[in-house]
Amino acid sequence: MKAVVPILTVLAVIVALWYAAAVWMNAPWERDQAARAGTAITFAQLLPLTMVQERPVLPAPHQVAVGLWEGLAGQAITSKRSLVYHGWVTLSATLLGFAIGTTAGVLLAVGIVHNRAMDLSVMPWAIASQTIPILAIAPMIIVVLNSVGVSGLLPKAIISAYLSFFPVVVGMVKGLRSPDAMQLDLLRTYNASRAATFWKLRLPASMPYLFTSLKVGIAAALVGAIVGELPTGAVAGLGARLLQGSYYGQTVQIWAALFTAAFAAAALVALIGAVQRVTLRRMGMAR
Amino acid sequence: MAGPVIEARGLGLTFQTGDGPVHALKDVNLTIGRGDFVSFIGPSGCGKTTFLRAIAALEQPTEGTLTVNGMTPEQARKSRAYGYVFQAAGLYPWRTIAGNVRLPLEIMGFSKVEQEARVNNVLQLVDLEGFGKKFPWQLSGGMQQRASIARALAFDADILLMDEPFGALDEIVRDRLNEELLKLWARTGKTIGFVTHSIPEAVYLSTRIVVMSPRPGRITDVIDSPLPKERPLDIRDSAEFIAIAHRVREGLRAGHSYEV
Ligand SMILES: Nc1ncnc2c1ncn2[C@@H]1O[C@H](COP(=O)(O)OP(=O)(O)OP(=O)(O)O)[C@@H](O)[C@H]1O
Ligand SMILES: [Mg+2]
C-alpha cells in the first residue's frame, strides 16, 4: 500500500505535464484559425479550445481516456471500431508467436548447451538476426508468406516469434549453464547420464532465468505482432488502428490504440510474473 | 572382499596449464584398507583434493596406477563404490532435504519403495529425521552438510570421500559433527577418505593420517594412530593425542622447509 502514494504522485505529475504539453502543442492551430478569421484570441479563450480539438497534435489525457473508453466499452466487441476486437486480433498473433518463439528459443538453448557445433554456430546467427531492423524484415516475411498462400494470423505470429525467441535463447543458455562445476561433479560421481543431468539439474536450475526471459519475450512478441500489422495495410489489429489513425490524422485513435497495447503488455508481463511466483514457490526456490 | 580398498602405486598427476605443467601429485604410494579412516592433511595446493578426485575418477592420473576395490576408478564409480562429499553442501534449492537425499537413488534407478526406505534410514543416521520435508534454506549450515553426507550415504557405497566437509563451519558445530561422523563410521564400517586443514580434526578422526607437501604434491609421512576406536571428545587432551598432533605438525613443517 505504501507503494501507491509515490506511484500516484508520479502519475499526477505525468498527467499535469501532458496537459501542459497538449496546450502548448495545440495552441498554434487555434491561433492560426483566429488569425484567419481576423480575430484576436486571448490565452483564456484559447485554453479550453486546445482540450477539445477534433484532430489535436497531442490529444489531452481526458480525450484519450474517452477514446479508450469508447473503444473498449462503447462498442460491441465484434465491431470494427472496438479496441477489444482489434486488441484480440493482435493478442492472438502475439500469443501464437510467443509460443512459437519460446519453443524455438528453448530448443535452441538446449542444443547450444549440449552440442559444441551448435554452441559455436547458432549464437552468432541469433545475435545477427536481432541486428536486422524488424521494420525492414517484417514486410518481406508478410509478402513472402502471402505469395505461398499463408496469410492472416501466422505471418504476424512469425514476426512475433522472430523477436521473442532471442531473449529466451540467451536466458535459457545462461540458465542451463548456471549449475557450477561442483554440482556437475556431484552428478558425475553418480554416473548420471546427460539426460539425467538435464532433467534433474540443468532444467530446474534454469527456471528463474527462463521466467525473466519470458517477460522480455512476451513484450517483444507484442511489438512484433503490431509491427506485423503495419506494412500490409492490415484491416484489423492494434497496428492497423495505429496506421489508419495516422492516415486520417486521428490522433486520439492512435493514442487509444497505443494505450491498449501498453495495457496488454503490462497485463501479459504481470501474468507471467504470477506464474513465475507460483512455480518458483512450488519448487521451493522462492522464500 | 579381500585386499586393499584403495591402492596408489607411483601415482602422478600433472595438469597442463597456460604457464606450464603443474605437478599436483608425484610418486604417491598409499594403501588404504577396508574400514580405515584416512585423513589427508597438508598446506594448500599439495594435491589433497586432486588425490581424492582421482580416486573418484573426476581427474585422470598421468602416471602410475590407482585401483579402487581392485578396479579402475571408472569401474568403481559404475559399481557405486563411493559417495563424495564436497566442501559446500551443494543441496538443490528446489528439492526438499528428502528430495536431495533421494537424488542419487533416482538417478541410479532404485524403486520408489526402496528410495523411501533408504532416505528415511540415512536421514536417521545423520540425525535429521523429521527434516525431510524442509527446504535447504530452512536448515543451518551444519544441518545442510549433514544432509549432504546423508545423500552420499544413501546408495550404500562402502567408501566415503570427503573434501573438507566441515571447513566452512564454526568450531562448535564442527566438534559435534566430528563426533557424529565417528559414530556413523563405527556403525557402518565404511572406509573414509577425509581431507582437512585442521590437525586436531585429523588426529581425532583418523586411524591413519597422511601428511602431504606441495610442489610437487607428495606424501611426506603416514601416521598410524594408536588411539582406540572409541573416542570421546576429551581424548584430545590425552598425552597420546598430543604426541600424534605433534608428529603431524613436525611433518607439515618438514614439508614446508623443502621449498624456500
Ligand atoms: N583443474 C586444474 N587445472 C590446473 N591446475 C590445477 C587444477 N586443479 C588443481 N590444480 C593445481 O594442482 C595443485 C593441487 O591442487 P589441489 O586442489 O589438489 O590442492 P589442495 O591440497 O586440495 O589445496 P587446498 O588445501 O587449497 O584445497 C595446485 O597447485 C592447483 O593449482
Ligand atoms: Mg582442496
XYZ file of C-alpha atoms and ligand atoms in Angstrom:
579
model
C 0.000 0.000 0.000
C 2.903 2.302 0.724
C 3.918 1.995 -2.920
C 0.627 3.581 -4.017
C 1.445 7.117 -2.917
C 4.661 7.510 -4.926
C 3.064 5.837 -7.943
C 0.067 8.185 -7.827
C 2.362 11.170 -7.382
C 4.362 10.238 -10.446
C 1.143 9.638 -12.371
C -0.224 13.057 -11.361
C 2.979 14.760 -12.455
C 2.886 12.972 -15.807
C -0.759 13.934 -16.412
C -0.051 17.561 -15.462
C 2.933 17.713 -17.825
C 0.851 16.088 -20.510
C -1.901 18.715 -20.192
C 0.702 21.457 -20.364
C 2.227 19.882 -23.467
C -1.208 19.485 -25.068
C -1.973 23.184 -24.592
C 1.418 24.170 -25.914
C 1.272 21.911 -28.968
C -2.365 22.504 -29.901
C -2.280 26.270 -29.391
C -0.657 27.154 -32.759
C -3.587 25.688 -34.646
C -6.117 27.771 -32.629
C -4.049 30.916 -33.164
C -3.913 30.112 -36.848
C -7.682 29.756 -37.014
C -8.182 33.024 -35.149
C -5.710 34.827 -37.400
C -7.518 33.557 -40.487
C -10.829 34.757 -39.136
C -9.143 38.071 -38.441
C -9.963 37.974 -34.732
C -7.653 38.212 -31.787
C -7.701 35.399 -29.255
C -6.645 35.608 -25.628
C -4.913 32.796 -23.764
C -8.004 32.346 -21.587
C -10.157 31.813 -24.672
C -7.595 29.560 -26.276
C -7.047 27.267 -23.312
C -10.376 25.382 -23.365
C -10.243 25.106 -27.164
C -6.937 23.200 -27.059
C -8.619 20.494 -24.999
C -11.430 19.654 -27.377
C -9.926 19.702 -30.859
C -11.117 17.141 -33.370
C -7.589 16.327 -34.554
C -5.195 17.660 -31.951
C -1.452 17.377 -32.445
C -1.349 15.951 -28.944
C -4.723 14.901 -27.547
C -5.326 15.809 -23.916
C -5.420 12.928 -21.425
C -9.189 13.058 -21.000
C -9.664 12.860 -24.771
C -7.540 9.743 -24.870
C -9.418 8.384 -21.869
C -12.729 8.938 -23.653
C -11.381 7.395 -26.849
C -10.108 4.453 -24.869
C -13.382 4.031 -23.004
C -15.464 4.216 -26.150
C -13.145 1.828 -27.928
C -13.123 -0.693 -25.129
C -16.613 -0.459 -23.666
C -18.659 1.682 -26.008
C -18.886 -0.837 -28.862
C -19.983 -4.367 -29.402
C -16.738 -6.290 -29.132
C -17.262 -7.632 -32.635
C -17.448 -4.108 -34.064
C -14.643 -2.902 -36.319
C -14.405 0.141 -34.050
C -13.927 -1.872 -30.872
C -10.478 -1.857 -29.344
C -11.334 -5.175 -27.747
C -11.790 -6.644 -31.213
C -8.558 -5.157 -32.551
C -6.742 -5.957 -29.325
C -7.766 -9.578 -29.598
C -6.569 -9.795 -33.197
C -3.165 -8.546 -32.107
C -3.140 -10.571 -28.904
C -3.868 -13.858 -30.653
C -0.939 -13.283 -33.018
C 1.185 -12.287 -30.027
C 0.360 -15.432 -28.073
C 0.875 -17.750 -31.020
C 4.165 -16.025 -31.872
C 5.260 -16.120 -28.258
C 4.534 -19.843 -28.081
C 6.498 -20.485 -31.280
C 9.339 -18.188 -30.201
C 9.587 -19.668 -26.724
C 9.577 -23.231 -28.020
C 12.210 -22.406 -30.616
C 14.254 -20.485 -28.050
C 14.224 -23.294 -25.507
C 15.062 -25.943 -28.113
C 17.931 -23.853 -29.497
C 19.253 -23.273 -25.974
C 19.155 -26.998 -25.219
C 21.013 -27.643 -28.463
C 23.586 -24.960 -27.764
C 24.315 -26.317 -24.296
C 24.606 -29.936 -25.414
C 26.235 -29.674 -28.798
C 29.535 -27.992 -29.418
C 28.885 -27.363 -33.075
C 25.608 -25.646 -32.256
C 27.286 -23.702 -29.484
C 29.732 -22.273 -31.990
C 27.310 -21.735 -34.861
C 23.872 -20.792 -33.543
C 24.613 -17.931 -31.198
C 26.294 -15.636 -33.761
C 23.326 -16.138 -36.095
C 20.843 -15.490 -33.340
C 22.611 -12.255 -32.487
C 22.886 -11.278 -36.157
C 19.167 -11.894 -36.598
C 18.413 -9.287 -33.974
C 20.609 -6.635 -35.527
C 18.391 -6.530 -38.630
C 15.692 -3.919 -38.040
C 12.365 -5.673 -37.671
C 10.704 -2.953 -39.740
C 12.875 -3.999 -42.669
C 12.241 -7.683 -42.387
C 8.559 -7.682 -41.446
C 7.210 -6.699 -44.885
C 9.377 -9.352 -46.518
C 8.071 -12.053 -44.244
C 4.496 -10.986 -44.894
C 4.959 -10.741 -48.651
C 6.868 -13.998 -48.988
C 4.359 -15.914 -46.899
C 1.479 -14.291 -48.733
C 2.904 -15.414 -52.051
C 2.857 -19.025 -50.883
C -0.687 -18.607 -49.705
C -0.092 -18.101 -45.988
C -1.806 -15.031 -44.649
C -3.688 -13.802 -41.623
C -2.520 -14.835 -38.193
C 0.564 -16.882 -38.987
C 2.794 -14.289 -40.715
C 2.281 -11.897 -37.807
C 2.946 -14.678 -35.322
C 6.193 -15.488 -37.099
C 7.350 -11.889 -36.758
C 6.420 -12.091 -33.075
C 8.359 -15.306 -32.743
C 11.328 -13.729 -34.515
C 11.517 -11.066 -31.840
C 10.670 -13.204 -28.831
C 12.914 -16.243 -29.355
C 16.077 -14.263 -28.786
C 15.710 -13.323 -25.102
C 14.584 -16.890 -24.444
C 17.684 -18.374 -26.093
C 20.003 -16.040 -24.226
C 18.292 -16.554 -20.851
C 17.948 -20.301 -21.204
C 21.559 -20.823 -22.282
C 22.624 -18.886 -19.236
C 20.199 -20.787 -17.020
C 21.115 -24.231 -18.334
C 24.771 -23.375 -17.756
C 24.176 -21.938 -14.300
C 24.975 -25.126 -12.312
C 28.553 -24.836 -11.065
C 31.374 -27.329 -11.521
C 30.749 -28.860 -8.114
C 27.109 -29.648 -8.871
C 28.092 -31.215 -12.181
C 30.880 -33.224 -10.498
C 28.389 -34.490 -7.963
C 26.255 -35.943 -10.736
C 29.336 -37.450 -12.340
C 30.026 -39.342 -9.141
C 26.557 -40.872 -9.588
C 27.468 -41.795 -13.138
C 24.486 -39.730 -14.266
C 23.660 -39.653 -17.983
C 23.408 -36.369 -19.854
C 19.655 -36.774 -19.911
C 19.543 -37.180 -16.139
C 21.842 -34.181 -15.728
C 19.497 -32.167 -17.902
C 16.233 -33.134 -16.213
C 17.445 -33.210 -12.643
C 19.908 -30.323 -12.588
C 20.130 -28.073 -15.628
C 16.437 -27.619 -16.312
C 15.279 -26.851 -12.761
C 18.290 -24.579 -12.257
C 17.315 -22.615 -15.360
C 13.754 -21.808 -14.240
C 14.400 -18.356 -12.734
C 16.316 -17.408 -15.880
C 13.526 -18.733 -18.094
C 10.856 -16.607 -16.452
C 12.953 -13.465 -16.666
C 13.408 -14.071 -20.397
C 9.729 -14.859 -20.883
C 8.802 -11.439 -19.542
C 11.093 -9.758 -22.037
C 9.970 -12.172 -24.742
C 6.239 -11.567 -24.407
C 6.659 -7.810 -24.597
C 8.814 -8.270 -27.691
C 6.173 -10.599 -29.152
C 3.518 -7.908 -28.790
C 5.722 -5.381 -30.554
C 6.294 -7.954 -33.286
C 2.584 -8.537 -33.800
C 1.882 -4.802 -34.052
C 4.770 -4.260 -36.443
C 3.486 -7.195 -38.481
C 0.191 -5.352 -38.955
C 1.784 -2.152 -40.196
C 3.303 -2.920 -43.605
C 0.399 -4.683 -45.275
C -2.330 -2.215 -44.618
C -3.924 -4.788 -42.394
C -7.541 -4.093 -41.633
C -7.610 -5.435 -38.124
C -5.358 -5.301 -35.081
C -3.866 -2.551 -32.979
C -1.221 -1.978 -35.643
C -3.975 -1.378 -38.200
C -5.634 1.116 -35.843
C -2.327 2.950 -35.447
C -1.822 3.056 -39.197
C -5.358 4.227 -40.021
C -5.159 6.791 -37.260
C -2.034 8.260 -38.765
C -3.515 8.264 -42.307
C -6.506 10.284 -41.232
C -4.827 12.361 -38.521
C -6.956 10.663 -35.876
C -4.508 11.220 -33.076
C -6.979 10.220 -30.391
C -7.393 6.872 -32.113
C -3.616 6.428 -32.265
C -3.184 7.165 -28.619
C -6.068 4.952 -27.597
C -4.550 2.082 -29.576
C -1.137 2.763 -28.041
C -2.559 2.656 -24.552
C -4.428 -0.540 -25.299
C -1.148 -2.081 -26.438
C 0.637 -0.831 -23.316
C -2.064 -2.222 -21.025
C -1.979 -5.527 -22.855
C 1.803 -5.704 -22.477
C 1.596 -4.862 -18.780
C -1.095 -7.483 -18.248
C 0.895 -10.147 -20.091
C 4.070 -9.418 -18.144
C 2.109 -9.428 -14.885
C 0.554 -12.754 -15.842
C 3.961 -14.316 -16.421
C 5.118 -12.791 -13.145
C 2.247 -14.518 -11.366
C 3.030 -17.862 -12.996
C 6.656 -17.340 -12.019
C 5.811 -16.720 -8.384
C 3.559 -19.753 -8.153
C 6.012 -22.031 -9.950
C 9.065 -20.954 -8.001
C 7.195 -21.176 -4.731
C 6.046 -24.681 -5.608
C 9.636 -25.548 -6.429
C 10.782 -24.154 -3.108
C 13.010 -21.638 -4.859
C 11.242 -18.564 -3.585
C 11.429 -17.947 0.126
C 36.272 -58.746 -0.498
C 39.893 -59.108 0.447
C 42.764 -56.816 -0.494
C 43.112 -53.071 -0.188
C 40.188 -50.781 -0.876
C 42.304 -48.058 -2.423
C 45.780 -48.598 -3.730
C 48.019 -45.999 -5.358
C 51.365 -47.026 -6.876
C 53.753 -44.416 -8.225
C 50.759 -42.205 -8.837
C 51.417 -38.909 -10.586
C 49.069 -36.287 -11.920
C 50.253 -33.299 -13.914
C 47.933 -30.524 -15.052
C 48.921 -28.854 -18.304
C 48.199 -25.196 -17.733
C 48.783 -21.980 -19.630
C 52.004 -21.337 -17.761
C 53.485 -24.809 -17.880
C 52.816 -28.118 -16.192
C 51.644 -28.226 -12.558
C 52.689 -31.350 -10.712
C 49.673 -31.756 -8.474
C 50.728 -35.275 -7.435
C 54.060 -37.039 -7.772
C 55.039 -40.598 -6.902
C 52.216 -41.168 -4.447
C 52.181 -44.620 -2.859
C 49.371 -45.411 -0.474
C 47.311 -48.381 0.538
C 44.008 -47.913 2.310
C 42.418 -50.961 3.897
C 38.785 -51.771 4.497
C 37.267 -49.767 7.327
C 40.158 -47.307 7.558
C 39.506 -43.686 8.361
C 42.257 -41.868 6.486
C 42.811 -38.148 6.766
C 44.809 -36.112 4.277
C 46.441 -33.035 5.686
C 48.857 -30.565 4.176
C 49.249 -26.984 3.067
C 47.094 -25.520 0.350
C 47.953 -26.773 -3.108
C 49.606 -30.037 -2.033
C 47.164 -32.122 -4.038
C 44.742 -33.381 -1.398
C 41.692 -32.544 -3.459
C 43.363 -33.811 -6.607
C 44.081 -37.169 -4.982
C 40.515 -37.538 -3.771
C 39.193 -36.548 -7.182
C 41.491 -39.071 -8.851
C 40.062 -41.793 -6.619
C 36.579 -40.664 -7.655
C 37.568 -40.676 -11.344
C 36.951 -36.944 -11.565
C 40.605 -36.478 -12.615
C 42.807 -38.714 -14.775
C 46.203 -39.687 -13.302
C 49.042 -39.172 -15.733
C 51.409 -41.743 -14.179
C 51.295 -44.853 -12.068
C 48.317 -46.943 -11.114
C 45.310 -46.385 -8.920
C 42.800 -49.058 -8.045
C 39.589 -48.874 -6.054
C 38.269 -52.204 -4.825
C 40.708 -53.769 -7.276
C 39.087 -51.927 -10.217
C 39.907 -48.761 -12.121
C 38.296 -45.677 -10.593
C 35.801 -45.528 -13.502
C 34.731 -49.099 -12.988
C 34.466 -48.459 -9.279
C 32.226 -45.497 -9.954
C 29.964 -47.589 -12.154
C 29.687 -50.118 -9.361
C 28.709 -47.291 -6.977
C 31.777 -47.827 -4.828
C 31.929 -44.379 -3.297
C 29.977 -41.386 -2.137
C 31.596 -37.975 -2.409
C 31.019 -35.084 -0.012
C 32.150 -31.667 -1.202
C 33.197 -28.712 0.902
C 29.896 -26.947 0.215
C 26.762 -28.946 0.885
C 25.565 -28.147 -2.648
C 21.974 -29.163 -1.975
C 19.499 -28.355 -4.745
C 17.404 -25.423 -3.556
C 14.366 -26.727 -5.454
C 14.382 -30.056 -3.674
C 13.447 -30.776 -0.105
C 16.020 -32.408 2.155
C 14.451 -35.793 1.454
C 14.351 -34.922 -2.251
C 18.045 -34.088 -2.208
C 18.931 -37.338 -0.474
C 16.755 -39.169 -3.000
C 18.618 -37.628 -5.967
C 21.304 -40.314 -6.379
C 18.697 -43.024 -5.827
C 16.514 -41.659 -8.635
C 19.484 -41.436 -10.961
C 20.625 -44.953 -10.113
C 17.149 -46.309 -10.669
C 16.138 -47.566 -7.255
C 12.461 -48.447 -6.877
C 10.143 -45.907 -5.247
C 9.695 -48.099 -2.177
C 13.410 -48.652 -1.848
C 14.059 -44.919 -2.252
C 11.673 -44.087 0.547
C 13.178 -46.647 2.894
C 16.744 -45.563 2.207
C 16.005 -41.866 2.560
C 14.396 -42.440 5.939
C 17.243 -44.662 7.000
C 20.082 -42.269 6.157
C 18.268 -39.202 7.453
C 18.043 -41.028 10.743
C 21.715 -41.905 10.511
C 22.701 -38.228 10.329
C 20.134 -37.175 12.913
C 17.851 -35.356 10.519
C 14.674 -37.373 10.850
C 11.727 -35.013 10.766
C 13.533 -32.564 8.485
C 12.868 -34.409 5.232
C 10.104 -32.043 4.128
C 12.099 -28.882 4.786
C 13.894 -26.994 2.067
C 17.677 -26.491 2.365
C 17.418 -22.787 3.177
C 15.337 -23.651 6.215
C 18.298 -25.534 7.731
C 21.511 -24.336 9.348
C 24.842 -24.801 7.569
C 25.727 -27.749 9.781
C 22.417 -29.457 9.107
C 22.831 -28.891 5.384
C 26.242 -30.518 5.494
C 24.749 -33.479 7.368
C 22.104 -33.752 4.665
C 24.847 -33.834 2.040
C 26.525 -36.654 3.980
C 23.201 -38.486 4.047
C 22.991 -38.013 0.281
C 26.451 -39.590 -0.113
C 25.440 -42.497 2.126
C 22.053 -43.119 0.527
C 23.144 -45.616 -2.116
C 25.261 -47.511 0.355
C 28.667 -47.044 -1.207
C 31.294 -48.562 1.035
C 33.767 -45.735 0.504
C 33.067 -42.207 1.624
C 35.297 -39.469 0.195
C 35.034 -36.151 1.990
C 36.843 -32.981 0.910
C 36.956 -30.546 3.832
C 33.304 -31.231 4.570
C 33.316 -29.155 7.736
C 35.739 -26.473 6.558
C 33.114 -23.756 6.383
C 31.554 -24.473 9.769
C 32.324 -22.980 13.146
C 34.348 -24.812 15.781
C 31.439 -25.918 17.961
C 29.330 -27.309 15.130
C 32.423 -28.917 13.740
C 33.169 -30.717 17.016
C 29.646 -32.087 17.115
C 29.764 -33.232 13.517
C 33.151 -34.856 14.104
C 31.718 -36.866 16.971
C 28.727 -37.852 14.889
C 30.910 -38.795 11.956
C 32.920 -41.122 14.168
C 29.744 -42.767 15.421
C 28.463 -43.122 11.905
C 31.752 -44.655 10.826
C 31.666 -47.107 13.723
C 28.096 -48.093 12.921
C 28.545 -48.507 9.176
C 32.123 -49.737 8.928
C 32.734 -47.630 5.829
C 36.146 -46.719 4.514
C 36.568 -42.972 4.732
C 38.980 -40.627 2.971
C 38.851 -37.225 4.624
C 40.629 -34.021 3.650
C 41.188 -31.393 6.314
C 43.362 -28.435 7.213
C 42.918 -28.970 10.923
C 45.468 -31.034 12.840
C 43.140 -31.774 15.804
C 40.371 -32.844 13.442
C 42.713 -35.178 11.572
C 44.072 -36.727 14.747
C 40.694 -37.022 16.412
C 39.013 -38.775 13.490
C 41.599 -40.921 11.811
C 43.075 -44.350 12.046
C 45.714 -43.108 9.610
C 46.938 -39.630 8.891
C 48.571 -38.864 5.564
C 50.767 -35.766 5.672
C 51.356 -34.151 2.302
C 53.506 -31.334 0.995
C 53.303 -29.244 -2.176
C 55.315 -28.592 -5.337
C 55.180 -31.321 -6.342
C 52.316 -32.697 -4.289
C 53.540 -35.795 -2.456
C 53.159 -37.806 0.716
C 55.779 -36.997 3.357
C 54.501 -39.051 6.283
C 51.863 -41.668 7.046
C 50.986 -41.959 10.722
C 49.048 -44.923 12.091
C 47.069 -43.689 15.044
C 47.332 -45.691 18.249
C 44.144 -44.099 19.586
C 41.306 -46.522 20.408
C 38.268 -46.696 18.126
C 36.075 -45.342 20.882
C 36.939 -41.639 21.140
C 35.232 -39.185 23.435
C 35.916 -35.523 22.610
C 38.165 -35.098 25.645
C 40.587 -37.642 24.234
C 42.074 -34.555 22.650
C 43.638 -33.660 25.980
C 45.391 -37.005 26.349
C 49.168 -37.324 26.054
C 48.822 -39.775 23.150
C 46.675 -37.382 21.204
C 49.088 -34.528 21.758
C 52.019 -36.697 20.718
C 50.379 -37.574 17.388
C 49.357 -33.979 16.798
C 52.970 -33.013 17.421
C 54.209 -35.520 14.881
C 51.744 -34.252 12.281
C 52.866 -30.694 12.930
C 56.509 -31.695 12.551
C 55.667 -33.469 9.316
C 53.947 -30.382 7.966
C 56.850 -28.201 8.976
C 59.392 -30.529 7.353
C 57.343 -30.467 4.162
C 57.403 -26.705 4.198
C 61.171 -26.374 4.647
C 61.531 -28.335 1.406
C 60.638 -25.335 -0.672
C 62.096 -21.884 0.063
N 41.923 -28.286 -12.924
C 43.161 -27.851 -12.650
N 43.917 -27.296 -13.589
C 45.164 -26.858 -13.323
N 45.743 -26.936 -12.121
C 45.054 -27.477 -11.125
C 43.707 -27.948 -11.331
N 43.256 -28.418 -10.158
C 44.245 -28.241 -9.278
N 45.324 -27.680 -9.841
C 46.616 -27.394 -9.187
O 47.079 -28.572 -8.593
C 47.666 -28.294 -7.324
C 46.964 -29.121 -6.266
O 45.639 -28.649 -6.122
P 44.627 -29.262 -5.066
O 43.337 -28.586 -5.279
O 44.663 -30.735 -5.150
O 45.266 -28.799 -3.709
P 44.688 -28.980 -2.225
O 45.720 -29.701 -1.457
O 43.333 -29.569 -2.268
O 44.648 -27.482 -1.759
P 43.581 -26.799 -0.760
O 44.011 -27.173 0.604
O 43.776 -25.340 -1.011
O 42.241 -27.286 -1.121
C 47.541 -26.817 -7.106
O 48.781 -26.217 -7.446
C 46.463 -26.393 -8.066
O 46.699 -25.092 -8.507
Mg 41.348 -28.843 -1.764
